[in-house]
CSV table of C-alpha atoms in Angstrom, one decimal:
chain,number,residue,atom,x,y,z
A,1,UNK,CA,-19.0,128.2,44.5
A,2,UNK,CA,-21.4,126.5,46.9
A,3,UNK,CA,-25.3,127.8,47.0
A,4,UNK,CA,-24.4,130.1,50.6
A,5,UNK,CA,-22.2,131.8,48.3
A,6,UNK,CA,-24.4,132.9,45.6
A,7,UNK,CA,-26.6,136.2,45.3
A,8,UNK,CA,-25.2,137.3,48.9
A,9,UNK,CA,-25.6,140.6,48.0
A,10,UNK,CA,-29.0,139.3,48.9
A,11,UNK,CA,-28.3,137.5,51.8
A,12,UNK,CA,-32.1,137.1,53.2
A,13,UNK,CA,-33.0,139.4,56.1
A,14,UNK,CA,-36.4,140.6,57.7
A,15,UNK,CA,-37.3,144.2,58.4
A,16,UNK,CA,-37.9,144.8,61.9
A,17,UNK,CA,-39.5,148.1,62.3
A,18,UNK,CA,-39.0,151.1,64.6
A,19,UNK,CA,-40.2,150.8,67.7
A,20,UNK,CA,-38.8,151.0,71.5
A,21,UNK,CA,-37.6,149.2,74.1
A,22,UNK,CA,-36.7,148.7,78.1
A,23,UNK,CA,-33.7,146.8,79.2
A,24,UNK,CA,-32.5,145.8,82.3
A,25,UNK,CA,-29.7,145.1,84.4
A,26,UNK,CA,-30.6,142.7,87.3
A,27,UNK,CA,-26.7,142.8,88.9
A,28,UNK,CA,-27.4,146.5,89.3
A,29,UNK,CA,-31.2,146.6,89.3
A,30,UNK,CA,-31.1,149.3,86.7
A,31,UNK,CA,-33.5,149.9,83.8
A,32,UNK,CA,-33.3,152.0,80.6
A,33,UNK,CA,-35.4,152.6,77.3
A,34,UNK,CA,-33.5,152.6,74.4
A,35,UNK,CA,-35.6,153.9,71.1
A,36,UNK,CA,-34.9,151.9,67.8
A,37,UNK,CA,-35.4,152.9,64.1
A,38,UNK,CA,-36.1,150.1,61.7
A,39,UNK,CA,-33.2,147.7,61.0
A,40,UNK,CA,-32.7,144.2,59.0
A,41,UNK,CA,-32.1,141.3,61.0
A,42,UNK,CA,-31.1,137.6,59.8
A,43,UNK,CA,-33.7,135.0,60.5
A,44,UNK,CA,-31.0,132.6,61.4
A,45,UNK,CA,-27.7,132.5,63.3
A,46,UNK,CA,-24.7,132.2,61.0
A,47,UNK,CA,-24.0,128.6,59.6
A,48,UNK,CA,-21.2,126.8,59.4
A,49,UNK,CA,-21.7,126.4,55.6
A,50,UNK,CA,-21.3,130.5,55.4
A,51,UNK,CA,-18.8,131.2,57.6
A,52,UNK,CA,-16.7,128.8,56.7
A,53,UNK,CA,-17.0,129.8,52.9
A,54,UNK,CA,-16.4,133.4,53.6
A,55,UNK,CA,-13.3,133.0,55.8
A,56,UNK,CA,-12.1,130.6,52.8
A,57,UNK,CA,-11.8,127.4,55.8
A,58,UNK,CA,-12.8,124.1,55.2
A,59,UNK,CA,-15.7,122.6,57.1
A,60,UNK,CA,-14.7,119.6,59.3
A,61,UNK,CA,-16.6,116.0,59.0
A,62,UNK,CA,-18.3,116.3,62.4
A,63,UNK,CA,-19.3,120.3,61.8
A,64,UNK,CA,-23.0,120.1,60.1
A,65,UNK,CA,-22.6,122.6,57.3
A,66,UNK,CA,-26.6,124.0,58.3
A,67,UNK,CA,-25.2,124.4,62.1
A,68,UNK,CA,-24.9,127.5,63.6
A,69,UNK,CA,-21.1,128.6,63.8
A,70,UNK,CA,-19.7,128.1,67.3
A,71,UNK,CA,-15.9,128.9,68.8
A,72,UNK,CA,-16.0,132.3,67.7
A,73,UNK,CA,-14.9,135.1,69.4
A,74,UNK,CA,-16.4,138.3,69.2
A,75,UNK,CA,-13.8,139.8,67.6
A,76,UNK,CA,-13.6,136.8,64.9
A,77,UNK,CA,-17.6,138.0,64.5
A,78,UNK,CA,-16.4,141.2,63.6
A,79,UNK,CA,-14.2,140.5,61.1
A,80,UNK,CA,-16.2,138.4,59.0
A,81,UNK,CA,-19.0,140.8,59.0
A,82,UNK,CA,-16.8,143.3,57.0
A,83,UNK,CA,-15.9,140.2,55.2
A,84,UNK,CA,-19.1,139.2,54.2
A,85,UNK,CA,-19.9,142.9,53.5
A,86,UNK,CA,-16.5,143.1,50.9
A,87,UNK,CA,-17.5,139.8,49.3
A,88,UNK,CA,-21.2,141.4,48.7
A,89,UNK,CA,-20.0,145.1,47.5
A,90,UNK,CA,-21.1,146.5,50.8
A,91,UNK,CA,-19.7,149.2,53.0
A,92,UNK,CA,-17.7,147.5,55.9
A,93,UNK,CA,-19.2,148.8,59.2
A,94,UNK,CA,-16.2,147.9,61.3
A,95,UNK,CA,-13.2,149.9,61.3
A,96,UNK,CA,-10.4,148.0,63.1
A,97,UNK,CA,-7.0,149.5,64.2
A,98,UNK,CA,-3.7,147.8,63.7
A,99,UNK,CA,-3.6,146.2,66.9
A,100,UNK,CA,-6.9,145.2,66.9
A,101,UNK,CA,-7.7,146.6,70.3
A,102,UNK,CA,-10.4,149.7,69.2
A,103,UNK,CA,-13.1,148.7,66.7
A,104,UNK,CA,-15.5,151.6,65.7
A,105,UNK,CA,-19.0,151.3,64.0
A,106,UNK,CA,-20.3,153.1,61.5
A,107,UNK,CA,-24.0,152.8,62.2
A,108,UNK,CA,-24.8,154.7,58.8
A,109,UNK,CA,-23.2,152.0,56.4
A,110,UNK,CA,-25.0,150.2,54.7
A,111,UNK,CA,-22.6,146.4,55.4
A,112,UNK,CA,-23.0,143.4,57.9
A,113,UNK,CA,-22.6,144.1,62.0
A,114,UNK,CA,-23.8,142.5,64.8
A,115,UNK,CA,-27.0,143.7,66.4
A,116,UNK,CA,-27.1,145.8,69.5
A,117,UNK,CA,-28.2,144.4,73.0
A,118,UNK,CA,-31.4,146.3,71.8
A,119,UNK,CA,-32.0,145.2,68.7
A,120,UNK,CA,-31.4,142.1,69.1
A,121,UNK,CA,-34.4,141.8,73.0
A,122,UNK,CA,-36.5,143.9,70.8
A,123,UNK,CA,-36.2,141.4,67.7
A,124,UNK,CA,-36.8,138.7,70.0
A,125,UNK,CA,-39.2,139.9,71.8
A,126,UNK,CA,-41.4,140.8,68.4
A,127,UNK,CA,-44.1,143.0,70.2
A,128,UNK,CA,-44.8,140.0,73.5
A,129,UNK,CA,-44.2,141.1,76.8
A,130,UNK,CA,-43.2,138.0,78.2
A,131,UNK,CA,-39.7,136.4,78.7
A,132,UNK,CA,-40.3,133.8,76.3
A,133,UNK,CA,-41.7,133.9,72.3
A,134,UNK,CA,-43.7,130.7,72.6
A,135,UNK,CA,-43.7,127.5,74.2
A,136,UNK,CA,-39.9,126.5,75.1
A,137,UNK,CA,-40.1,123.3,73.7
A,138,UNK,CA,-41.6,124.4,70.6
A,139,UNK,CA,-39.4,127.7,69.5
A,140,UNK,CA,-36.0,126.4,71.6
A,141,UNK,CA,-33.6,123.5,71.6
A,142,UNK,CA,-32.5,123.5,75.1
A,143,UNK,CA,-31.2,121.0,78.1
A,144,UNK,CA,-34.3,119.2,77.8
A,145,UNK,CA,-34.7,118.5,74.6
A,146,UNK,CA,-31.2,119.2,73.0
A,147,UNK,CA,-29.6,115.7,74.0
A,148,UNK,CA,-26.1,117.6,74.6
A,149,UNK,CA,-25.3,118.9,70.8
A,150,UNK,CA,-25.9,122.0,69.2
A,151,UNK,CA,-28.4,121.8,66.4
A,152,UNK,CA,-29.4,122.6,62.5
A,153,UNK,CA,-31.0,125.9,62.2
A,154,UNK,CA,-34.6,126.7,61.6
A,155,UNK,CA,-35.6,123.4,62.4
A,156,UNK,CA,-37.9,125.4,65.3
A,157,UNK,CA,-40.8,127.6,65.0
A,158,UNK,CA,-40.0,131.3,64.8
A,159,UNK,CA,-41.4,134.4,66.5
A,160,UNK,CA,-43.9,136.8,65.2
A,161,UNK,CA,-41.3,138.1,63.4
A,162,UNK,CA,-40.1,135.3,61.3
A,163,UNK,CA,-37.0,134.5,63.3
A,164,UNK,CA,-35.9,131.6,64.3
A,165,UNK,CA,-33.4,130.3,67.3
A,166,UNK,CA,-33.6,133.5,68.8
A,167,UNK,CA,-33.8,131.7,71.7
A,168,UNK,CA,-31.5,128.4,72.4
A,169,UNK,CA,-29.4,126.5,69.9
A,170,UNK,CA,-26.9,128.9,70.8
A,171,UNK,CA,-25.7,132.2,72.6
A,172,UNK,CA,-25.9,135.3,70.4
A,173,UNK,CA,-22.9,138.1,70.2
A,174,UNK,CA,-24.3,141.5,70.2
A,175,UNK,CA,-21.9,144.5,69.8
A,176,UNK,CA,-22.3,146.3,73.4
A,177,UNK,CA,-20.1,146.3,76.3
A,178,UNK,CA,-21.1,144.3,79.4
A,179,UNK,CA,-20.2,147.0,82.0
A,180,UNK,CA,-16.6,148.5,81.7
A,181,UNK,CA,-16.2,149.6,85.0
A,182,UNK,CA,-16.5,146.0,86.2
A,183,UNK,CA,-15.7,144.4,82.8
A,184,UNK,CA,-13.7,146.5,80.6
A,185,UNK,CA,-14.1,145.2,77.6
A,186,UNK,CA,-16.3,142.5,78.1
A,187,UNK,CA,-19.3,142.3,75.6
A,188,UNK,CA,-22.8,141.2,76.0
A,189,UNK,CA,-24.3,137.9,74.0
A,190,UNK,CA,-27.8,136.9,74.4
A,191,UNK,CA,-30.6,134.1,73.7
A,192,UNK,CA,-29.4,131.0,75.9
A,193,UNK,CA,-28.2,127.8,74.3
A,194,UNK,CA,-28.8,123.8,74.3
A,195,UNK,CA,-27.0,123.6,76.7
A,196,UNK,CA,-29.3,126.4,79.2
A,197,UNK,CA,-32.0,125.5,81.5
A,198,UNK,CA,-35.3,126.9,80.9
A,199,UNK,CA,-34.6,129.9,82.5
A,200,UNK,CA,-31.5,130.5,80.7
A,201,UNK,CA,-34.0,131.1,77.7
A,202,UNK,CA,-35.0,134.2,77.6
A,203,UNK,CA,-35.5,137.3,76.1
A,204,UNK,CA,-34.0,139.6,78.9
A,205,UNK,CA,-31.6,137.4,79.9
A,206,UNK,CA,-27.9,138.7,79.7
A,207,UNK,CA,-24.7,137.4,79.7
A,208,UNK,CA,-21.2,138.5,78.6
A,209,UNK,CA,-17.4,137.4,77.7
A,210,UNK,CA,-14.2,138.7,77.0
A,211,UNK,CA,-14.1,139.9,73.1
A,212,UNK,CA,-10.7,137.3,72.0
A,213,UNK,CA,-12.9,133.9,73.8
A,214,UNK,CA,-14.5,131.1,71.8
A,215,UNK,CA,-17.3,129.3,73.6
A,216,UNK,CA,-18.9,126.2,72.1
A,217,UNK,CA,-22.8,127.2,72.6
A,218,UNK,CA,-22.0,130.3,71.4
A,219,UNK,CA,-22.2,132.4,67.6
A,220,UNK,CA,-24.0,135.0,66.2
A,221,UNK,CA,-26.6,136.6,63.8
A,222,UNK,CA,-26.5,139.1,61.5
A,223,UNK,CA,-27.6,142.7,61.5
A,224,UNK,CA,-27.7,145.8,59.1
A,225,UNK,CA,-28.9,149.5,59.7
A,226,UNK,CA,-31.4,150.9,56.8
């Protein structure tokens, strides 16, 4: 059993504590406060080396086993956070019908989900106001600085918080829908990627997909409620 396997039960996460706060929609020009009790969040997307070892798949030559995960869906994200949350003796948060078309959260259990749109700005955000945790070049691999590839994790300095690649690297799926009167059942991932412009960088920056698409700049991080 490789070393991503072991002690998961333990899998490292840092507390983020309760606090609030505002999101906005510039398509609409809509804002909104949303008020958040403390939750656990990873300090790095999901690797290769662990998703790959939970979904029992092996890791191609070219796919760094310390890369985030990329060409997966948001419904793929789903089902390996119950996954994950079976293999560690956790409750599953996700309860999936046959068909695979309604998914339900249980926001009491105690398993592996993905962060909400608000959980995940306010994580990223880490109590600045600003659109960005640091420096760009110093906290994000992006356009500039990316050379066209997707790279190993942590290799950038994290936010206040601890967490790192909260901004480029990759895209982020969080759990929310986009907007389902326009969308239907779209859902919202955050954070930018290398392969974003500066501006694509940000902490309120949104952007969304259709639940069954894999996009190469794009994976996710793992959340728990306490």
């Amino acid at each position: 059993m490789s070393e991503a396997l072991l002690g998961l039960a333990e899998y490292p996460m840092v507390k983020i504590p309760a606090g609030e706060i505002q999101l906005r929609d510039d398509r609409k020009k809509t804002t909104w406060t949303v008020e958040l009790r403390s939750f656990l969040l990873a300090p790095v997307p999901v690797t290769n080396e662990l998703y790959f070892s939970i979904s029992n798949r092996t890791v191609e030559p070219h796919e760094h086993l310390q890369n985030p995960v990329v060409n997966v869906s948001w419904n793929d994200a789903v089902i390996f956070c119950n996954k994950l949350s079976q293999h560690s003796g956790l409750t599953e948060c996700y309860s999936v019908s046959d068909d695979g078309e309604s998914i339900v959260c249980n926001w009491e259990a105690d398993g592996y989900r993905l962060p909400t749109e608000a959980e995940w700005q306010y994580a990223c955000k880490a109590g600045i106001a600003g659109y960005q945790y640091g420096e760009l070049e110093e906290i994000a691999w992006y356009r500039e600085n990316s050379e066209g590839r997707v790279h190993e994790v942590g290799r950038k300095l994290p936010n206040a918080w601890g967490l790192c690649d909260m901004l480029g690297n990759v895209w982020e799926w969080c759990w929310d829908l986009y907007d389902v009167r326009v969308y239907g059942t779209y859902r919202v991932f955050r954070g930018g990627s290398w392969a974003e412009e500066n501006r694509g960088c940000g902490a309120t920056c949104r952007r969304r997909s259709h639940p069954t698409f894999g996009i190469d700049d794009l994976g996710f991080r793992l959340a728990r409620s306490m």
